Amino acid sequence: MATGENMLDAEALMKAASAAAGQAYAPYSRAMVGCALISGSGNLYRGCNVENASFGLTICAERNAIFAGVAAEGAGFRIARLAVIARGLEFPPCGACRQVIAEFADADVLVCFMSGGRIETMMLRELLPAGFKFELI
Ligand code: THU
């Protein structure tokens, strides 16, 4: 948990994500990815990507951060803000992670990522305008 910083601030959250990227296990892609999020309860959770020799078993940094939040807070876990950063790469969360973010976040939640050397912030509804919902008809 960071102290003395407003972790809802995009730069502070990016710093926490960057520290998490240092923990990445990425011997195959060499892409060191880190994610930091603030939960609805105000707690900070971090995650890094963890790869596997069976490539499809790899888990992204965002999902690891989210699952750490659920493990700590239980089914009431919600995302207030999320940031992702990689070393030497720039990208918004992948499609799979957008869907998982949507499970725990309102459509207006802000997602921060690097683009063109600066922090880009987009609402979840912009990143995932038509996500899957489990609604029986
Ligand atoms: N990766 C993430 O951690 N988050 C994303 O949103 C996209 C990709 C990781 C997975 C893999 O370890 C590496 O980046 C290259 O795809």
mmCIF file of N, CA and C and ligand atoms in Angstrom:
data_model
loop_
_atom_site.group_PDB
_atom_site.id
_atom_site.type_symbol
_atom_site.label_atom_id
_atom_site.label_comp_id
_atom_site.label_asym_id
_atom_site.label_seq_id
_atom_site.Cartn_x
_atom_site.Cartn_y
_atom_site.Cartn_z
ATOM 1 N N MET A 1 0.854 -1.204 0.000
ATOM 2 C CA MET A 1 0.000 0.000 0.000
ATOM 3 C C MET A 1 0.881 1.242 0.000
ATOM 4 N N ALA A 2 0.665 2.119 -0.945
ATOM 5 C CA ALA A 2 1.465 3.347 -0.967
ATOM 6 C C ALA A 2 0.937 4.317 0.090
ATOM 7 N N THR A 3 1.827 5.075 0.632
ATOM 8 C CA THR A 3 1.401 6.068 1.619
ATOM 9 C C THR A 3 1.811 7.444 1.131
ATOM 10 N N GLY A 4 1.094 8.456 1.560
ATOM 11 C CA GLY A 4 1.451 9.831 1.222
ATOM 12 C C GLY A 4 1.157 10.207 -0.212
ATOM 13 N N GLU A 5 0.508 9.323 -0.955
ATOM 14 C CA GLU A 5 0.170 9.648 -2.335
ATOM 15 C C GLU A 5 -1.305 9.366 -2.535
ATOM 16 N N ASN A 6 -1.931 10.151 -3.374
ATOM 17 C CA ASN A 6 -3.297 9.830 -3.763
ATOM 18 C C ASN A 6 -3.219 8.810 -4.883
ATOM 19 N N MET A 7 -3.526 7.556 -4.532
ATOM 20 C CA MET A 7 -3.317 6.488 -5.508
ATOM 21 C C MET A 7 -4.352 6.501 -6.617
ATOM 22 N N LEU A 8 -5.353 7.364 -6.506
ATOM 23 C CA LEU A 8 -6.265 7.507 -7.644
ATOM 24 C C LEU A 8 -5.633 8.400 -8.716
ATOM 25 N N ASP A 9 -4.550 9.074 -8.348
ATOM 26 C CA ASP A 9 -3.819 9.889 -9.302
ATOM 27 C C ASP A 9 -3.135 8.973 -10.330
ATOM 28 N N ALA A 10 -3.283 9.306 -11.604
ATOM 29 C CA ALA A 10 -2.798 8.418 -12.660
ATOM 30 C C ALA A 10 -1.292 8.176 -12.565
ATOM 31 N N GLU A 11 -0.540 9.220 -12.270
ATOM 32 C CA GLU A 11 0.919 9.057 -12.212
ATOM 33 C C GLU A 11 1.340 8.158 -11.067
ATOM 34 N N ALA A 12 0.724 8.332 -9.910
ATOM 35 C CA ALA A 12 1.062 7.501 -8.750
ATOM 36 C C ALA A 12 0.702 6.044 -9.023
ATOM 37 N N LEU A 13 -0.439 5.834 -9.673
ATOM 38 C CA LEU A 13 -0.860 4.462 -9.981
ATOM 39 C C LEU A 13 0.086 3.834 -11.014
ATOM 40 N N MET A 14 0.529 4.634 -11.970
ATOM 41 C CA MET A 14 1.499 4.156 -12.972
ATOM 42 C C MET A 14 2.808 3.751 -12.315
ATOM 43 N N LYS A 15 3.234 4.518 -11.314
ATOM 44 C CA LYS A 15 4.479 4.183 -10.596
ATOM 45 C C LYS A 15 4.348 2.834 -9.916
ATOM 46 N N ALA A 16 3.202 2.617 -9.298
ATOM 47 C CA ALA A 16 2.965 1.329 -8.624
ATOM 48 C C ALA A 16 2.937 0.198 -9.653
ATOM 49 N N ALA A 17 2.347 0.463 -10.816
ATOM 50 C CA ALA A 17 2.295 -0.552 -11.879
ATOM 51 C C ALA A 17 3.704 -0.852 -12.385
ATOM 52 N N SER A 18 4.510 0.191 -12.489
ATOM 53 C CA SER A 18 5.877 0.043 -12.978
ATOM 54 C C SER A 18 6.701 -0.815 -12.017
ATOM 55 N N ALA A 19 6.499 -0.610 -10.729
ATOM 56 C CA ALA A 19 7.209 -1.439 -9.743
ATOM 57 C C ALA A 19 6.786 -2.901 -9.884
ATOM 58 N N ALA A 20 5.502 -3.119 -10.135
ATOM 59 C CA ALA A 20 4.996 -4.490 -10.298
ATOM 60 C C ALA A 20 5.599 -5.156 -11.535
ATOM 61 N N ALA A 21 5.864 -4.364 -12.567
ATOM 62 C CA ALA A 21 6.453 -4.921 -13.797
ATOM 63 C C ALA A 21 7.822 -5.551 -13.512
ATOM 64 N N GLY A 22 8.496 -5.042 -12.495
ATOM 65 C CA GLY A 22 9.801 -5.592 -12.119
ATOM 66 C C GLY A 22 9.719 -7.016 -11.601
ATOM 67 N N GLN A 23 8.524 -7.451 -11.221
ATOM 68 C CA GLN A 23 8.327 -8.808 -10.694
ATOM 69 C C GLN A 23 7.925 -9.797 -11.792
ATOM 70 N N ALA A 24 7.755 -9.301 -13.020
ATOM 71 C CA ALA A 24 7.220 -10.151 -14.094
ATOM 72 C C ALA A 24 8.058 -11.413 -14.298
ATOM 73 N N TYR A 25 7.354 -12.486 -14.632
ATOM 74 C CA TYR A 25 8.024 -13.726 -15.047
ATOM 75 C C TYR A 25 7.719 -13.866 -16.533
ATOM 76 N N ALA A 26 8.663 -13.408 -17.355
ATOM 77 C CA ALA A 26 8.399 -13.336 -18.797
ATOM 78 C C ALA A 26 9.607 -13.798 -19.603
ATOM 79 N N PRO A 27 10.044 -15.061 -19.386
ATOM 80 C CA PRO A 27 11.240 -15.524 -20.095
ATOM 81 C C PRO A 27 11.010 -15.750 -21.592
ATOM 82 N N TYR A 28 9.747 -15.831 -22.023
ATOM 83 C CA TYR A 28 9.467 -16.145 -23.429
ATOM 84 C C TYR A 28 9.296 -14.886 -24.265
ATOM 85 N N SER A 29 8.418 -13.991 -23.845
ATOM 86 C CA SER A 29 8.211 -12.756 -24.628
ATOM 87 C C SER A 29 9.182 -11.659 -24.220
ATOM 88 N N ARG A 30 9.721 -11.749 -23.018
ATOM 89 C CA ARG A 30 10.570 -10.683 -22.434
ATOM 90 C C ARG A 30 9.787 -9.394 -22.191
ATOM 91 N N ALA A 31 8.471 -9.455 -22.305
ATOM 92 C CA ALA A 31 7.638 -8.264 -22.038
ATOM 93 C C ALA A 31 7.343 -8.225 -20.546
ATOM 94 N N MET A 32 7.932 -7.265 -19.859
ATOM 95 C CA MET A 32 7.726 -7.124 -18.414
ATOM 96 C C MET A 32 6.534 -6.195 -18.217
ATOM 97 N N VAL A 33 5.423 -6.737 -17.737
ATOM 98 C CA VAL A 33 4.184 -5.960 -17.634
ATOM 99 C C VAL A 33 3.764 -5.870 -16.165
ATOM 100 N N GLY A 34 3.317 -4.698 -15.774
ATOM 101 C CA GLY A 34 2.829 -4.493 -14.412
ATOM 102 C C GLY A 34 1.495 -3.786 -14.419
ATOM 103 N N CYS A 35 0.675 -4.112 -13.437
ATOM 104 C CA CYS A 35 -0.636 -3.472 -13.291
ATOM 105 C C CYS A 35 -0.815 -3.079 -11.832
ATOM 106 N N ALA A 36 -1.442 -1.931 -11.627
ATOM 107 C CA ALA A 36 -1.832 -1.525 -10.272
ATOM 108 C C ALA A 36 -3.269 -1.038 -10.344
ATOM 109 N N LEU A 37 -4.030 -1.361 -9.339
ATOM 110 C CA LEU A 37 -5.416 -0.891 -9.301
ATOM 111 C C LEU A 37 -5.771 -0.477 -7.888
ATOM 112 N N ILE A 38 -6.716 0.438 -7.825
ATOM 113 C CA ILE A 38 -7.300 0.834 -6.552
ATOM 114 C C ILE A 38 -8.698 0.235 -6.498
ATOM 115 N N SER A 39 -8.977 -0.427 -5.408
ATOM 116 C CA SER A 39 -10.302 -1.042 -5.278
ATOM 117 C C SER A 39 -11.311 -0.018 -4.770
ATOM 118 N N GLY A 40 -12.564 -0.386 -4.816
ATOM 119 C CA GLY A 40 -13.622 0.472 -4.294
ATOM 120 C C GLY A 40 -13.439 0.767 -2.813
ATOM 121 N N SER A 41 -12.766 -0.132 -2.113
ATOM 122 C CA SER A 41 -12.491 0.077 -0.689
ATOM 123 C C SER A 41 -11.247 0.910 -0.455
ATOM 124 N N GLY A 42 -10.565 1.306 -1.551
ATOM 125 C CA GLY A 42 -9.381 2.159 -1.412
ATOM 126 C C GLY A 42 -8.081 1.412 -1.238
ATOM 127 N N ASN A 43 -8.103 0.108 -1.460
ATOM 128 C CA ASN A 43 -6.864 -0.675 -1.339
ATOM 129 C C ASN A 43 -6.143 -0.768 -2.679
ATOM 130 N N LEU A 44 -4.831 -0.870 -2.599
ATOM 131 C CA LEU A 44 -3.987 -1.000 -3.787
ATOM 132 C C LEU A 44 -3.623 -2.462 -4.007
ATOM 133 N N TYR A 45 -3.807 -2.928 -5.233
ATOM 134 C CA TYR A 45 -3.384 -4.277 -5.596
ATOM 135 C C TYR A 45 -2.518 -4.199 -6.834
ATOM 136 N N ARG A 46 -1.508 -5.049 -6.875
ATOM 137 C CA ARG A 46 -0.602 -5.056 -8.019
ATOM 138 C C ARG A 46 -0.511 -6.452 -8.610
ATOM 139 N N GLY A 47 -0.158 -6.514 -9.863
ATOM 140 C CA GLY A 47 0.048 -7.798 -10.514
ATOM 141 C C GLY A 47 1.062 -7.652 -11.621
ATOM 142 N N CYS A 48 1.698 -8.774 -11.968
ATOM 143 C CA CYS A 48 2.621 -8.802 -13.105
ATOM 144 C C CYS A 48 2.226 -9.979 -13.984
ATOM 145 N N ASN A 49 2.710 -9.983 -15.217
ATOM 146 C CA ASN A 49 2.427 -11.134 -16.074
ATOM 147 C C ASN A 49 3.276 -12.320 -15.636
ATOM 148 N N VAL A 50 2.680 -13.497 -15.732
ATOM 149 C CA VAL A 50 3.368 -14.744 -15.388
ATOM 150 C C VAL A 50 3.205 -15.684 -16.575
ATOM 151 N N GLU A 51 4.319 -15.953 -17.242
ATOM 152 C CA GLU A 51 4.278 -16.780 -18.459
ATOM 153 C C GLU A 51 4.504 -18.252 -18.114
ATOM 154 N N ASN A 52 4.292 -19.084 -19.128
ATOM 155 C CA ASN A 52 4.465 -20.520 -18.948
ATOM 156 C C ASN A 52 5.027 -21.117 -20.237
ATOM 157 N N ALA A 53 5.776 -22.204 -20.096
ATOM 158 C CA ALA A 53 6.341 -22.887 -21.257
ATOM 159 C C ALA A 53 5.230 -23.342 -22.203
ATOM 160 N N SER A 54 4.070 -23.642 -21.651
ATOM 161 C CA SER A 54 2.878 -23.886 -22.456
ATOM 162 C C SER A 54 2.212 -22.515 -22.593
ATOM 163 N N PHE A 55 2.511 -21.814 -23.695
ATOM 164 C CA PHE A 55 2.278 -20.368 -23.788
ATOM 165 C C PHE A 55 0.862 -19.929 -23.415
ATOM 166 N N GLY A 56 -0.117 -20.752 -23.769
ATOM 167 C CA GLY A 56 -1.513 -20.376 -23.531
ATOM 168 C C GLY A 56 -1.870 -20.268 -22.054
ATOM 169 N N LEU A 57 -1.010 -20.763 -21.205
ATOM 170 C CA LEU A 57 -1.268 -20.705 -19.762
ATOM 171 C C LEU A 57 -0.820 -19.391 -19.149
ATOM 172 N N THR A 58 -0.187 -18.560 -19.952
ATOM 173 C CA THR A 58 0.264 -17.249 -19.473
ATOM 174 C C THR A 58 -0.901 -16.423 -18.951
ATOM 175 N N ILE A 59 -0.662 -15.703 -17.856
ATOM 176 C CA ILE A 59 -1.679 -14.790 -17.315
ATOM 177 C C ILE A 59 -1.138 -13.371 -17.361
ATOM 178 N N CYS A 60 -1.956 -12.459 -17.821
ATOM 179 C CA CYS A 60 -1.573 -11.048 -17.921
ATOM 180 C C CYS A 60 -1.487 -10.392 -16.542
ATOM 181 N N ALA A 61 -0.750 -9.295 -16.509
ATOM 182 C CA ALA A 61 -0.576 -8.518 -15.274
ATOM 183 C C ALA A 61 -1.913 -8.029 -14.719
ATOM 184 N N GLU A 62 -2.801 -7.582 -15.602
ATOM 185 C CA GLU A 62 -4.082 -7.015 -15.152
ATOM 186 C C GLU A 62 -4.914 -8.063 -14.419
ATOM 187 N N ARG A 63 -4.996 -9.254 -15.023
ATOM 188 C CA ARG A 63 -5.818 -10.284 -14.370
ATOM 189 C C ARG A 63 -5.203 -10.712 -13.049
ATOM 190 N N ASN A 64 -3.886 -10.763 -12.973
ATOM 191 C CA ASN A 64 -3.274 -11.132 -11.692
ATOM 192 C C ASN A 64 -3.553 -10.084 -10.621
ATOM 193 N N ALA A 65 -3.553 -8.806 -10.993
ATOM 194 C CA ALA A 65 -3.869 -7.752 -10.019
ATOM 195 C C ALA A 65 -5.329 -7.868 -9.566
ATOM 196 N N ILE A 66 -6.216 -8.099 -10.517
ATOM 197 C CA ILE A 66 -7.648 -8.209 -10.200
ATOM 198 C C ILE A 66 -7.899 -9.418 -9.298
ATOM 199 N N PHE A 67 -7.282 -10.532 -9.621
ATOM 200 C CA PHE A 67 -7.518 -11.749 -8.831
ATOM 201 C C PHE A 67 -6.938 -11.604 -7.426
ATOM 202 N N ALA A 68 -5.858 -10.851 -7.290
ATOM 203 C CA ALA A 68 -5.310 -10.566 -5.947
ATOM 204 C C ALA A 68 -6.334 -9.766 -5.144
ATOM 205 N N GLY A 69 -7.022 -8.839 -5.822
ATOM 206 C CA GLY A 69 -8.053 -8.029 -5.151
ATOM 207 C C GLY A 69 -9.229 -8.879 -4.707
ATOM 208 N N VAL A 70 -9.656 -9.781 -5.565
ATOM 209 C CA VAL A 70 -10.781 -10.656 -5.205
ATOM 210 C C VAL A 70 -10.377 -11.579 -4.058
ATOM 211 N N ALA A 71 -9.157 -12.099 -4.126
ATOM 212 C CA ALA A 71 -8.693 -13.006 -3.061
ATOM 213 C C ALA A 71 -8.662 -12.278 -1.719
ATOM 214 N N ALA A 72 -8.330 -10.983 -1.744
ATOM 215 C CA ALA A 72 -8.221 -10.219 -0.490
ATOM 216 C C ALA A 72 -9.571 -9.715 0.008
ATOM 217 N N GLU A 73 -10.444 -9.305 -0.929
ATOM 218 C CA GLU A 73 -11.682 -8.615 -0.511
ATOM 219 C C GLU A 73 -12.938 -9.450 -0.706
ATOM 220 N N GLY A 74 -12.820 -10.515 -1.457
ATOM 221 C CA GLY A 74 -13.982 -11.364 -1.676
ATOM 222 C C GLY A 74 -14.866 -10.874 -2.811
ATOM 223 N N ALA A 75 -16.092 -11.410 -2.853
ATOM 224 C CA ALA A 75 -16.987 -11.208 -3.992
ATOM 225 C C ALA A 75 -17.434 -9.765 -4.154
ATOM 226 N N GLY A 76 -17.267 -8.947 -3.108
ATOM 227 C CA GLY A 76 -17.660 -7.538 -3.199
ATOM 228 C C GLY A 76 -16.601 -6.652 -3.833
ATOM 229 N N PHE A 77 -15.487 -7.248 -4.233
ATOM 230 C CA PHE A 77 -14.387 -6.466 -4.815
ATOM 231 C C PHE A 77 -14.835 -5.683 -6.039
ATOM 232 N N ARG A 78 -14.432 -4.379 -6.079
ATOM 233 C CA ARG A 78 -14.703 -3.550 -7.252
ATOM 234 C C ARG A 78 -13.447 -2.759 -7.600
ATOM 235 N N ILE A 79 -13.330 -2.407 -8.860
ATOM 236 C CA ILE A 79 -12.179 -1.625 -9.327
ATOM 237 C C ILE A 79 -12.601 -0.161 -9.430
ATOM 238 N N ALA A 80 -11.821 0.728 -8.774
ATOM 239 C CA ALA A 80 -12.080 2.173 -8.880
ATOM 240 C C ALA A 80 -11.231 2.794 -9.982
ATOM 241 N N ARG A 81 -10.020 2.279 -10.159
ATOM 242 C CA ARG A 81 -9.127 2.785 -11.206
ATOM 243 C C ARG A 81 -8.018 1.772 -11.427
ATOM 244 N N LEU A 82 -7.551 1.667 -12.670
ATOM 245 C CA LEU A 82 -6.540 0.658 -12.993
ATOM 246 C C LEU A 82 -5.510 1.243 -13.948
ATOM 247 N N ALA A 83 -4.251 0.866 -13.756
ATOM 248 C CA ALA A 83 -3.176 1.298 -14.653
ATOM 249 C C ALA A 83 -2.330 0.100 -15.057
ATOM 250 N N VAL A 84 -1.885 0.101 -16.312
ATOM 251 C CA VAL A 84 -1.006 -0.962 -16.801
ATOM 252 C C VAL A 84 0.172 -0.329 -17.529
ATOM 253 N N ILE A 85 1.337 -0.930 -17.364
ATOM 254 C CA ILE A 85 2.531 -0.406 -18.038
ATOM 255 C C ILE A 85 3.466 -1.575 -18.340
ATOM 256 N N ALA A 86 4.224 -1.463 -19.412
ATOM 257 C CA ALA A 86 5.189 -2.499 -19.766
ATOM 258 C C ALA A 86 6.521 -1.830 -20.064
ATOM 259 N N ARG A 87 7.577 -2.597 -19.894
ATOM 260 C CA ARG A 87 8.908 -2.054 -20.176
ATOM 261 C C ARG A 87 9.210 -2.199 -21.660
ATOM 262 N N GLY A 88 9.369 -1.059 -22.340
ATOM 263 C CA GLY A 88 9.731 -1.077 -23.762
ATOM 264 C C GLY A 88 8.572 -1.355 -24.697
ATOM 265 N N LEU A 89 7.378 -1.355 -24.172
ATOM 266 C CA LEU A 89 6.176 -1.593 -24.994
ATOM 267 C C LEU A 89 5.084 -0.646 -24.508
ATOM 268 N N GLU A 90 4.162 -0.321 -25.370
ATOM 269 C CA GLU A 90 3.002 0.483 -24.964
ATOM 270 C C GLU A 90 1.741 -0.190 -25.476
ATOM 271 N N PHE A 91 0.803 -0.426 -24.585
ATOM 272 C CA PHE A 91 -0.474 -0.999 -25.033
ATOM 273 C C PHE A 91 -1.546 -0.814 -23.971
ATOM 274 N N PRO A 92 -2.802 -0.762 -24.410
ATOM 275 C CA PRO A 92 -3.914 -0.818 -23.460
ATOM 276 C C PRO A 92 -4.145 -2.288 -23.089
ATOM 277 N N PRO A 93 -4.925 -2.571 -22.051
ATOM 278 C CA PRO A 93 -5.195 -3.962 -21.679
ATOM 279 C C PRO A 93 -5.716 -4.773 -22.868
ATOM 280 N N CYS A 94 -5.312 -6.038 -22.933
ATOM 281 C CA CYS A 94 -5.771 -6.917 -24.015
ATOM 282 C C CYS A 94 -7.276 -7.160 -23.870
ATOM 283 N N GLY A 95 -7.871 -7.723 -24.893
ATOM 284 C CA GLY A 95 -9.319 -7.935 -24.895
ATOM 285 C C GLY A 95 -9.793 -8.815 -23.751
ATOM 286 N N ALA A 96 -9.032 -9.868 -23.452
ATOM 287 C CA ALA A 96 -9.431 -10.766 -22.359
ATOM 288 C C ALA A 96 -9.448 -10.004 -21.044
ATOM 289 N N CYS A 97 -8.439 -9.186 -20.827
ATOM 290 C CA CYS A 97 -8.389 -8.425 -19.562
ATOM 291 C C CYS A 97 -9.483 -7.361 -19.520
ATOM 292 N N ARG A 98 -9.836 -6.778 -20.655
ATOM 293 C CA ARG A 98 -10.937 -5.800 -20.658
ATOM 294 C C ARG A 98 -12.222 -6.461 -20.170
ATOM 295 N N GLN A 99 -12.454 -7.683 -20.635
ATOM 296 C CA GLN A 99 -13.666 -8.400 -20.214
ATOM 297 C C GLN A 99 -13.628 -8.688 -18.717
ATOM 298 N N VAL A 100 -12.454 -9.034 -18.200
ATOM 299 C CA VAL A 100 -12.338 -9.324 -16.759
ATOM 300 C C VAL A 100 -12.461 -8.038 -15.951
ATOM 301 N N ILE A 101 -11.894 -6.942 -16.451
ATOM 302 C CA ILE A 101 -12.075 -5.643 -15.776
ATOM 303 C C ILE A 101 -13.566 -5.329 -15.686
ATOM 304 N N ALA A 102 -14.289 -5.561 -16.785
ATOM 305 C CA ALA A 102 -15.720 -5.236 -16.835
ATOM 306 C C ALA A 102 -16.529 -6.002 -15.792
ATOM 307 N N GLU A 103 -16.046 -7.164 -15.412
ATOM 308 C CA GLU A 103 -16.741 -7.972 -14.396
ATOM 309 C C GLU A 103 -16.767 -7.256 -13.046
ATOM 310 N N PHE A 104 -15.755 -6.398 -12.837
ATOM 311 C CA PHE A 104 -15.585 -5.794 -11.504
ATOM 312 C C PHE A 104 -15.579 -4.270 -11.529
ATOM 313 N N ALA A 105 -15.954 -3.671 -12.639
ATOM 314 C CA ALA A 105 -15.860 -2.209 -12.745
ATOM 315 C C ALA A 105 -17.085 -1.637 -13.435
ATOM 316 N N ASP A 106 -17.435 -0.405 -13.056
ATOM 317 C CA ASP A 106 -18.493 0.308 -13.765
ATOM 318 C C ASP A 106 -17.943 0.797 -15.110
ATOM 319 N N ALA A 107 -18.846 1.108 -16.018
ATOM 320 C CA ALA A 107 -18.437 1.481 -17.380
ATOM 321 C C ALA A 107 -17.630 2.779 -17.426
ATOM 322 N N ASP A 108 -17.768 3.613 -16.396
ATOM 323 C CA ASP A 108 -17.037 4.892 -16.408
ATOM 324 C C ASP A 108 -15.714 4.833 -15.643
ATOM 325 N N VAL A 109 -15.311 3.659 -15.224
ATOM 326 C CA VAL A 109 -14.015 3.521 -14.536
ATOM 327 C C VAL A 109 -12.883 3.878 -15.499
ATOM 328 N N LEU A 110 -11.869 4.564 -14.960
ATOM 329 C CA LEU A 110 -10.760 5.018 -15.802
ATOM 330 C C LEU A 110 -9.643 3.982 -15.824
ATOM 331 N N VAL A 111 -9.158 3.724 -17.039
ATOM 332 C CA VAL A 111 -8.062 2.779 -17.267
ATOM 333 C C VAL A 111 -6.904 3.569 -17.876
ATOM 334 N N CYS A 112 -5.736 3.495 -17.230
ATOM 335 C CA CYS A 112 -4.568 4.268 -17.672
ATOM 336 C C CYS A 112 -3.537 3.343 -18.292
ATOM 337 N N PHE A 113 -2.934 3.795 -19.372
ATOM 338 C CA PHE A 113 -1.877 3.027 -20.041
ATOM 339 C C PHE A 113 -0.981 4.000 -20.790
ATOM 340 N N MET A 114 0.175 3.527 -21.222
ATOM 341 C CA MET A 114 1.105 4.408 -21.922
ATOM 342 C C MET A 114 0.790 4.416 -23.421
ATOM 343 N N SER A 115 0.861 5.602 -24.001
ATOM 344 C CA SER A 115 0.641 5.748 -25.442
ATOM 345 C C SER A 115 1.423 6.970 -25.910
ATOM 346 N N GLY A 116 2.300 6.778 -26.867
ATOM 347 C CA GLY A 116 3.093 7.891 -27.383
ATOM 348 C C GLY A 116 3.955 8.551 -26.313
ATOM 349 N N GLY A 117 4.398 7.775 -25.343
ATOM 350 C CA GLY A 117 5.297 8.296 -24.313
ATOM 351 C C GLY A 117 4.611 9.040 -23.186
ATOM 352 N N ARG A 118 3.279 9.036 -23.196
ATOM 353 C CA ARG A 118 2.579 9.701 -22.085
ATOM 354 C C ARG A 118 1.423 8.826 -21.614
ATOM 355 N N ILE A 119 0.894 9.217 -20.461
ATOM 356 C CA ILE A 119 -0.218 8.433 -19.904
ATOM 357 C C ILE A 119 -1.505 8.772 -20.649
ATOM 358 N N GLU A 120 -2.121 7.736 -21.180
ATOM 359 C CA GLU A 120 -3.448 7.867 -21.822
ATOM 360 C C GLU A 120 -4.479 7.317 -20.843
ATOM 361 N N THR A 121 -5.589 7.989 -20.727
ATOM 362 C CA THR A 121 -6.647 7.507 -19.836
ATOM 363 C C THR A 121 -7.934 7.348 -20.637
ATOM 364 N N MET A 122 -8.520 6.175 -20.551
ATOM 365 C CA MET A 122 -9.786 5.926 -21.252
ATOM 366 C C MET A 122 -10.791 5.301 -20.293
ATOM 367 N N MET A 123 -12.047 5.557 -20.552
ATOM 368 C CA MET A 123 -13.085 4.901 -19.762
ATOM 369 C C MET A 123 -13.249 3.460 -20.258
ATOM 370 N N LEU A 124 -13.630 2.598 -19.325
ATOM 371 C CA LEU A 124 -13.840 1.202 -19.698
ATOM 372 C C LEU A 124 -14.838 1.096 -20.852
ATOM 373 N N ARG A 125 -15.876 1.929 -20.853
ATOM 374 C CA ARG A 125 -16.893 1.809 -21.912
ATOM 375 C C ARG A 125 -16.316 2.117 -23.294
ATOM 376 N N GLU A 126 -15.225 2.912 -23.324
ATOM 377 C CA GLU A 126 -14.554 3.175 -24.604
ATOM 378 C C GLU A 126 -13.708 1.971 -25.026
ATOM 379 N N LEU A 127 -13.083 1.320 -24.039
ATOM 380 C CA LEU A 127 -12.210 0.178 -24.332
ATOM 381 C C LEU A 127 -12.999 -1.075 -24.657
ATOM 382 N N LEU A 128 -14.189 -1.182 -24.064
ATOM 383 C CA LEU A 128 -15.007 -2.393 -24.254
ATOM 384 C C LEU A 128 -16.463 -1.973 -24.412
ATOM 385 N N PRO A 129 -16.824 -1.459 -25.594
ATOM 386 C CA PRO A 129 -18.177 -0.920 -25.764
ATOM 387 C C PRO A 129 -19.274 -1.991 -25.767
ATOM 388 N N ALA A 130 -18.947 -3.196 -26.099
ATOM 389 C CA ALA A 130 -19.987 -4.237 -26.189
ATOM 390 C C ALA A 130 -19.482 -5.530 -25.570
ATOM 391 N N GLY A 131 -19.153 -5.441 -24.299
ATOM 392 C CA GLY A 131 -18.647 -6.627 -23.611
ATOM 393 C C GLY A 131 -19.717 -7.677 -23.417
ATOM 394 N N PHE A 132 -19.262 -8.884 -23.150
ATOM 395 C CA PHE A 132 -20.191 -9.993 -22.919
ATOM 396 C C PHE A 132 -20.884 -9.830 -21.566
ATOM 397 N N LYS A 133 -22.194 -10.041 -21.560
ATOM 398 C CA LYS A 133 -22.953 -10.075 -20.299
ATOM 399 C C LYS A 133 -23.715 -11.387 -20.258
ATOM 400 N N PHE A 134 -23.732 -12.017 -19.105
ATOM 401 C CA PHE A 134 -24.438 -13.283 -18.963
ATOM 402 C C PHE A 134 -25.874 -12.984 -18.573
ATOM 403 N N GLU A 135 -26.715 -12.849 -19.597
ATOM 404 C CA GLU A 135 -28.116 -12.521 -19.356
ATOM 405 C C GLU A 135 -28.975 -13.541 -20.093
ATOM 406 N N LEU A 136 -29.644 -14.380 -19.348
ATOM 407 C CA LEU A 136 -30.510 -15.371 -19.977
ATOM 408 C C LEU A 136 -31.788 -14.683 -20.456
ATOM 409 N N ILE A 137 -32.279 -15.084 -21.633
ATOM 410 C CA ILE A 137 -33.516 -14.468 -22.159
ATOM 411 C C ILE A 137 -34.645 -15.503 -22.190
HETATM 412 N N1 THU B 1 0.385 -9.048 -21.410
HETATM 413 C C1 THU B 1 -0.116 -8.489 -20.268
HETATM 414 O O1 THU B 1 0.396 -8.749 -19.164
HETATM 415 N N2 THU B 1 -1.177 -7.659 -20.363
HETATM 416 C C2 THU B 1 -1.809 -7.334 -21.534
HETATM 417 O O2 THU B 1 -2.804 -6.611 -21.512
HETATM 418 C C3 THU B 1 -1.297 -7.843 -22.801
HETATM 419 C C4 THU B 1 -0.172 -8.792 -22.726
HETATM 420 C C5 THU B 1 1.543 -9.966 -21.314
HETATM 421 C C6 THU B 1 1.222 -11.396 -21.616
HETATM 422 C C7 THU B 1 2.572 -11.914 -22.090
HETATM 423 O O3 THU B 1 3.305 -12.352 -20.963
HETATM 424 C C8 THU B 1 3.245 -10.714 -22.694
HETATM 425 O O4 THU B 1 2.535 -9.574 -22.235
HETATM 426 C C9 THU B 1 3.280 -10.701 -24.208
HETATM 427 O O5 THU B 1 2.023 -10.913 -24.740
#
